[in-house]
Coordinates of C-alpha atoms and ligand atoms in Angstrom, one line a residue:
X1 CA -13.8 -61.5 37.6
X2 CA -11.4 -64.1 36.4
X3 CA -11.1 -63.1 32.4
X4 CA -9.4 -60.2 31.4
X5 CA -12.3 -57.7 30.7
X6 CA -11.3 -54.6 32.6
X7 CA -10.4 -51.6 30.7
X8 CA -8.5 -48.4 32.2
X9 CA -8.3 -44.9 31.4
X10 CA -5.6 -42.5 32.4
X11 CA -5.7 -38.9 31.7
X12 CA -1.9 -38.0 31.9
X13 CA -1.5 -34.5 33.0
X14 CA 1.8 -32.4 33.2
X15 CA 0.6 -32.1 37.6
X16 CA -1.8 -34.7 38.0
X17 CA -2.7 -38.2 36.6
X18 CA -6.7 -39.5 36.7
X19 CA -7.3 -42.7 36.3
X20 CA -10.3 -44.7 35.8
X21 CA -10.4 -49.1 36.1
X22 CA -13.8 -50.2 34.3
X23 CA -15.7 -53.3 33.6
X24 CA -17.0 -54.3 30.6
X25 CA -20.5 -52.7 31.0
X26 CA -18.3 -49.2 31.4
X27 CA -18.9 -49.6 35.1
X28 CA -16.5 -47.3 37.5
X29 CA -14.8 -50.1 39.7
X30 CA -12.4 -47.9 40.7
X31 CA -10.7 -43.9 40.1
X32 CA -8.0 -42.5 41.2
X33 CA -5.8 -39.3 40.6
X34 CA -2.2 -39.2 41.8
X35 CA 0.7 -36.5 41.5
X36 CA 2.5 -36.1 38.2
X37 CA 6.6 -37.1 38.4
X38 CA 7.9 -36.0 35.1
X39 CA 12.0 -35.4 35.7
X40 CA 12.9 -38.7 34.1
X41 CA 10.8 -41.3 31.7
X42 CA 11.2 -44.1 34.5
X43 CA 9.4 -41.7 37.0
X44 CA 6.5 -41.1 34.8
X45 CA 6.1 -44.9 34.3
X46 CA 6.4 -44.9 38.0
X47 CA 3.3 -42.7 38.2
X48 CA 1.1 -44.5 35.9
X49 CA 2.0 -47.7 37.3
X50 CA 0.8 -46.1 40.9
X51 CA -2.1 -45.0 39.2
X52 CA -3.0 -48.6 37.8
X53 CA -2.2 -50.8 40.8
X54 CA -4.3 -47.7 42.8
X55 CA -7.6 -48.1 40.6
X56 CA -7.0 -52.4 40.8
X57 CA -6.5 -52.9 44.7
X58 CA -10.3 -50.6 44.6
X59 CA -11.2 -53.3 43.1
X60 CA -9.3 -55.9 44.9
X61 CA -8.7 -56.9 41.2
X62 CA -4.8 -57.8 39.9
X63 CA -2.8 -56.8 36.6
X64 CA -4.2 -59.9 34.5
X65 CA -7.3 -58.7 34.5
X66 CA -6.6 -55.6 32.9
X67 CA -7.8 -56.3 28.9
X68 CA -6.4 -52.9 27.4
X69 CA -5.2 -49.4 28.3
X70 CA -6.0 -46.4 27.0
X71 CA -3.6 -43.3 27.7
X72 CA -4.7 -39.6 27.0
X73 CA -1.3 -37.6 27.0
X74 CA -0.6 -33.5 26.5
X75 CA 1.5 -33.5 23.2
X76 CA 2.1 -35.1 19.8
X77 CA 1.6 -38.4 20.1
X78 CA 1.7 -40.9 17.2
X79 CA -1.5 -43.5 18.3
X80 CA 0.0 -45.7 15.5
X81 CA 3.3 -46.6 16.8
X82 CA 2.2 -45.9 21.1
X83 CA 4.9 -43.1 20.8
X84 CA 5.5 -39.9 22.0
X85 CA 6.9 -37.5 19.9
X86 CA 7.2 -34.2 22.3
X87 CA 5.6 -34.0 25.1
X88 CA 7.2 -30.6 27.0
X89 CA 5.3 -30.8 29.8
X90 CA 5.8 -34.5 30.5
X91 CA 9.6 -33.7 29.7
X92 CA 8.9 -36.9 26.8
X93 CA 10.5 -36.9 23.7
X94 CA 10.1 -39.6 21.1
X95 CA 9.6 -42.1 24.1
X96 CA 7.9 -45.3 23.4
X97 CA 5.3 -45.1 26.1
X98 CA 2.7 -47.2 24.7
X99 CA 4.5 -50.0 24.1
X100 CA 6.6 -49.5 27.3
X101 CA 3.0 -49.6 29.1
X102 CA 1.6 -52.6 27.0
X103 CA 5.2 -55.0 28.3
X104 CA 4.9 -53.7 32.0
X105 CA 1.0 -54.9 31.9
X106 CA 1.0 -57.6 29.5
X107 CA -2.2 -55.2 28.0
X108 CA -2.8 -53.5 24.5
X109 CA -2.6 -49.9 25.0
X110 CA -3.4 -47.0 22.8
X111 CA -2.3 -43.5 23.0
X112 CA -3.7 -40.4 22.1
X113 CA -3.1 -36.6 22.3
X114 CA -5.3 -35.4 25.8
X115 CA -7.6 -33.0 24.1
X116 CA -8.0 -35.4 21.6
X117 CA -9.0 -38.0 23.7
X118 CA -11.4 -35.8 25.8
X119 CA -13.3 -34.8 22.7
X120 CA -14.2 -38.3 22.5
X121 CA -15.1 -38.8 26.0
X122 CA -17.1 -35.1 25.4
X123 CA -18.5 -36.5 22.3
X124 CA -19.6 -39.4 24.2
X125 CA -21.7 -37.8 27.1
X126 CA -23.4 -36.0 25.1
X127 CA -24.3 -38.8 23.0
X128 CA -26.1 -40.5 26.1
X129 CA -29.0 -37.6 25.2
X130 CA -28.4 -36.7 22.0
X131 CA -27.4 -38.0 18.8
X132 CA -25.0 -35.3 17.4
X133 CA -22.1 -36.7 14.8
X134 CA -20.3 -33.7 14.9
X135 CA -18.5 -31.6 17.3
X136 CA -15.8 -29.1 18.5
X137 CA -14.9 -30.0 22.1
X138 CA -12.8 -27.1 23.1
X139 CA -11.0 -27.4 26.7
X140 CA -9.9 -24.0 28.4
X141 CA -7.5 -24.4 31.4
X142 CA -3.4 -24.0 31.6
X143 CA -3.8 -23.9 27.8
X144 CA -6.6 -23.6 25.4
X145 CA -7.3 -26.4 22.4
X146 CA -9.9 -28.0 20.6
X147 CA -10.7 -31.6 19.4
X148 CA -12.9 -32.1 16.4
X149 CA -15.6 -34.8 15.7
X150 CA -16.7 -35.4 12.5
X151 CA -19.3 -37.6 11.0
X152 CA -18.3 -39.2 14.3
X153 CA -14.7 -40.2 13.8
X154 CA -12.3 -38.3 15.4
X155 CA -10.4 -35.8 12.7
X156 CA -6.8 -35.4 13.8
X157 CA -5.4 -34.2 10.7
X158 CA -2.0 -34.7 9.1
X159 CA 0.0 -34.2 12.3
X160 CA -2.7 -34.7 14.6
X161 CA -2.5 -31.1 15.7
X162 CA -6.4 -30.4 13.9
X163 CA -7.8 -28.3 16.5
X164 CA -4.8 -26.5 18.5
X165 CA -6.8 -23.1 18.0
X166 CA -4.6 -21.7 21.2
X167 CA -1.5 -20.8 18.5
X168 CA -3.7 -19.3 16.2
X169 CA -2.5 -15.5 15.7
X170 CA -5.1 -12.8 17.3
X171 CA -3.2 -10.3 18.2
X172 CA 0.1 -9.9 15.9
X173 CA 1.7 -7.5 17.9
X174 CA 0.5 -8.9 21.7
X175 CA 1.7 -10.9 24.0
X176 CA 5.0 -13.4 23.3
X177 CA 3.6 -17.0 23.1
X178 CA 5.6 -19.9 24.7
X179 CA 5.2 -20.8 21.1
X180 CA 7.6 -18.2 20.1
X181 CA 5.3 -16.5 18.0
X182 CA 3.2 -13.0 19.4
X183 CA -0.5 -12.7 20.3
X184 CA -1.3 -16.5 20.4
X185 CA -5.6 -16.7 21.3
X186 CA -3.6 -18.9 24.2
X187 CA -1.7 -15.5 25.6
X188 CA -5.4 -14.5 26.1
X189 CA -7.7 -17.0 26.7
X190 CA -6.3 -19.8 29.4
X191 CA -6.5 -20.1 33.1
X192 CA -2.4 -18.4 33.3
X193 CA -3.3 -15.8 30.6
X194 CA -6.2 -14.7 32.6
X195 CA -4.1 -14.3 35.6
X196 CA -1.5 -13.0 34.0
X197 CA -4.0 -10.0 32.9
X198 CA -5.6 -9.5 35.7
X199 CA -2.5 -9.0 38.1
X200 CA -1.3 -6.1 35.6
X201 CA -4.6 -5.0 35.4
X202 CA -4.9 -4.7 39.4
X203 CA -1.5 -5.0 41.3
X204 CA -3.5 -4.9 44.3
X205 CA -5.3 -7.8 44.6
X206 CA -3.1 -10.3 43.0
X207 CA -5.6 -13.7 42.0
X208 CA -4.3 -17.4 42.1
X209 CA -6.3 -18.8 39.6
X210 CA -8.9 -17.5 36.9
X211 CA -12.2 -18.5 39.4
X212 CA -10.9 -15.5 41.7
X213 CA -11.0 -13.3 38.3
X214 CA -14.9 -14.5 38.0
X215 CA -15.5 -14.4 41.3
X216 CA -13.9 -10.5 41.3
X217 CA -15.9 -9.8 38.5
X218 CA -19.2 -10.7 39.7
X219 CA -18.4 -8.4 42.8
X220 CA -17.9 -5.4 40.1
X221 CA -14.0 -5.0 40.5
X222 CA -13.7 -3.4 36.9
X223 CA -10.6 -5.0 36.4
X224 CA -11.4 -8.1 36.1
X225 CA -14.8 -7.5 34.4
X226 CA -12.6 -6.1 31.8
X227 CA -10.3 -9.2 31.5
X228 CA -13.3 -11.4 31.2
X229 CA -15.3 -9.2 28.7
X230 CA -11.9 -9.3 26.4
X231 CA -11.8 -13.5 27.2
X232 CA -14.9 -14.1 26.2
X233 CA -14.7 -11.5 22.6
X234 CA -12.0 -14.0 21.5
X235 CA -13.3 -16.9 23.0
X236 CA -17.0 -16.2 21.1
X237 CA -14.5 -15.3 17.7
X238 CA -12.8 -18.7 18.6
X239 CA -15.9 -20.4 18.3
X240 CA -17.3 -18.8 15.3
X241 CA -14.3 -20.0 13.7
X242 CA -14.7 -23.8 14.7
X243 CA -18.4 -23.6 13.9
X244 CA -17.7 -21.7 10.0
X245 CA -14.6 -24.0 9.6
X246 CA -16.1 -27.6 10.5
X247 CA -19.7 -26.9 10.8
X248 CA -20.0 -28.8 13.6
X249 CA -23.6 -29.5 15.4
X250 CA -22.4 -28.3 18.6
X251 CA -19.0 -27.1 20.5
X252 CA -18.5 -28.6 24.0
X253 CA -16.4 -26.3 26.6
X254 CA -14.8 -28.0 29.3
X255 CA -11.3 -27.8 31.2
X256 CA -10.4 -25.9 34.2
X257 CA -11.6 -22.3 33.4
X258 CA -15.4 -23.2 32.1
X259 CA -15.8 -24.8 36.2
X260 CA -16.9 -21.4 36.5
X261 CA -20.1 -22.7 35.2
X262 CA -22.5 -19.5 34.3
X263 CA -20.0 -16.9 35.3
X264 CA -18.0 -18.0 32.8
X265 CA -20.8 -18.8 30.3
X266 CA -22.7 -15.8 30.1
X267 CA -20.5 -13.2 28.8
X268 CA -19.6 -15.7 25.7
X269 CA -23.4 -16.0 25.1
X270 CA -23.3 -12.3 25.4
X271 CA -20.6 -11.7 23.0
X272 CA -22.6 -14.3 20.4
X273 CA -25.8 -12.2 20.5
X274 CA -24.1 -9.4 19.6
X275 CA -23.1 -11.0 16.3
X276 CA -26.3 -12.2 15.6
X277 CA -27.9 -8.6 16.1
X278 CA -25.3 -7.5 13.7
X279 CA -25.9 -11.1 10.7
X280 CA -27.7 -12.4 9.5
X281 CA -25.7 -15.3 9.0
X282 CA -24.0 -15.2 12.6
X283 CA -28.1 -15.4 13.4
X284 CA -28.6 -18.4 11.8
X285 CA -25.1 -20.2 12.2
X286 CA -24.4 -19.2 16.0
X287 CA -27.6 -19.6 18.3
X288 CA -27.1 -20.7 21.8
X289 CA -28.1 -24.0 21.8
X290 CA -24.7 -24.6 19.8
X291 CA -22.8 -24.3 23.1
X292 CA -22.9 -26.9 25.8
X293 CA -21.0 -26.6 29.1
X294 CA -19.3 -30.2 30.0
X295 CA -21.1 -30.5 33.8
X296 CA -17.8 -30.4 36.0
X297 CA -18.3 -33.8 37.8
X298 CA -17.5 -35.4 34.5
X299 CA -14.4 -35.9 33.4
X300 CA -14.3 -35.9 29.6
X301 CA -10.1 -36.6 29.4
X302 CA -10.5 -40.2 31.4
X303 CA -13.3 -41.0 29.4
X304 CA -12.0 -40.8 26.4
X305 CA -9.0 -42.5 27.7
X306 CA -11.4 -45.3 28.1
X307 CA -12.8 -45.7 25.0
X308 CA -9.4 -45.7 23.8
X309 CA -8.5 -48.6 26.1
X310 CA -11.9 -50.3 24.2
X311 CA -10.2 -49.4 20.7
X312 CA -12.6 -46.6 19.9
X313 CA -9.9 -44.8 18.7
X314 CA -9.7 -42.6 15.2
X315 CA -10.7 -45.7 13.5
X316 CA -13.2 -47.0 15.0
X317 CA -15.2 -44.1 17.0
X318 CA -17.3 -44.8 14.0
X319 CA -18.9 -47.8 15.9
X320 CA -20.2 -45.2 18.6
X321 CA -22.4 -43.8 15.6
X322 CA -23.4 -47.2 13.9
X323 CA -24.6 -48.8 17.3
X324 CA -25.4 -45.8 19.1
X325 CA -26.1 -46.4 22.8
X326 CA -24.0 -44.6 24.3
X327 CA -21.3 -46.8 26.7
X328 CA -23.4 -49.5 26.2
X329 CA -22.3 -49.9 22.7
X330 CA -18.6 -50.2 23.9
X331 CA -17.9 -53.1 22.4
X332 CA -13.9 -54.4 21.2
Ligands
LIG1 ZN1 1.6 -19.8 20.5

């Protein structure tokens, strides 16, 4: 392993940073996931650096071998330029991160927003069984955002922000959004918003995290089968929308919440065959099979991260589609 042909994935999160070292076969030589320092620029470097040499001594392998990086990262990111416009939660603001990376590790790196980047790594796993183009990968966890897969390049729109469903008005009059507008489907459907419900809903039994509201649920505390019934209503809605606005083949769900797995499945399906018993066109444009749970050992954000280290970014996700094996068409 003398020629630079390692590729690494990090999946930058406002608490925790996963990285992932690969070879160029898209084996896992090494993964790691480290704590997030965010009060200054330098101590985020600080953390992916960690993360980096971490995933290379796994693999007893050094910083030259490293032949690109790829950086998923929660906020507006312009992939042209490697810069961060605002990242809130990585306390980032017009920071040059990519190319700060790139110097540091002597290694083209390429930045994209996090949701983004896991729709592609979504996009990708599913590919491995079947050959959809199009897709809606919609994560639900401390927020609630899609990324949207068309014709299999990655549609990010004018500002990149195609897809961030969790600011989209449902209730006018609800909730106050950290947004600054009321009723966001985010003051409803995420991991905090759930909790946030279910501790007014029941004072008594105050829950850490939305699995507890599942879990509470599925032992018939009323409460919490009422948050998840209203969750699911505008999660189902949410989909409907992605599904009549891109007519996607399928929408992925993945992100902390869906780790759940049926608990948090079933009501949505629920919810969807109620609006098929009522349409004829919810019948024909909303079965089922349109919904796939990402399994929770895989981890669509590092992934993704990945094949943007390979250059399947925006551009050139394309390739995925034209050669169509899976990882084993990663190619540069
Ligand atoms: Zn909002």
């Amino acid at each position: 392993m003398q020629a630079a042909q390692l590729s690494v994935g990090l999946d930058v999160g406002g608490t925790k940073t996963a990285a992932l070292l690969v070879d160029s076969s898209s084996c896992v030589l090494g993964q790691t996931t480290v704590p997030t320092h965010t009060a200054t620029p330098d101590e985020l470097l600080a953390t992916i650096t960690r993360a980096i040499h971490a995933v290379l001594a796994e693999a007893n392998a050094t910083p030259q071998q490293i032949r690109s990086i790829g950086l998923g990262v929660p906020g507006q990111v312009d992939p042209a330029t490697g810069i961060v416009k605002l990242a809130v939660n990585l306390n980032l603001q017009t920071f040059p991160l990519g190319p700060t990376i790139s110097a540091r590790f002597k290694a083209p790196t390429f930045l994209e927003n996090d949701v983004r980047t896991a729709a592609i790594g979504a996009f990708d796993y599913l590919r491995q069984t079947e050959p959809v183009q199009s897709i809606a990968y919609v994560s639900i966890g401390t927020g609630i955002a899609a990324g949207v897969i068309l014709n299999g390049r990655l549609h990010r729109g004018q500002n990149g922000m195609a897809g961030e469903i969790g600011h989209m008005t449902v209730e006018p009059d609800g909730e106050l959004c950290n947004c600054g507008l009321r009723g966001c489907l985010e003051t409803i459907v995420a991991g905090p918003a759930m909790i946030r419900q279910m501790n007014i809903a029941s004072p008594q039994n105050q829950v850490q995290n939305a699995g507890a509201v599942y879990e509470a649920a599925a032992q018939g505390n009323q409460a919490a089968q009422q948050v998840v019934q209203r969750v699911s209503q505008h999660l189902s809605r949410a989909i409907q929308w992605l599904i009549m606005t891109y007519d996607v083949e399928k929408v992925l769900l993945g992100g902390g919440v869906t780790r759940s797995g049926e608990a948090f499945l079933a009501p949505i399906l629920r919810e969807l065959a109620r609006l098929r018993q009522q349409s004829t066109l919810a019948a024909e444009l909303l079965p089922d099979e349109k919904l796939y749970l990402i399994p929770p050992d895989y981890n669509p954000g590092v992934w993704g991260a990945v094949h943007l280290a390979n250059q399947m970014s925006s551009e050139t996700i394309t390739h995925i589609s034209a050669n169509d094996k899976g990882r084993s068409s990663l190619k540069t």
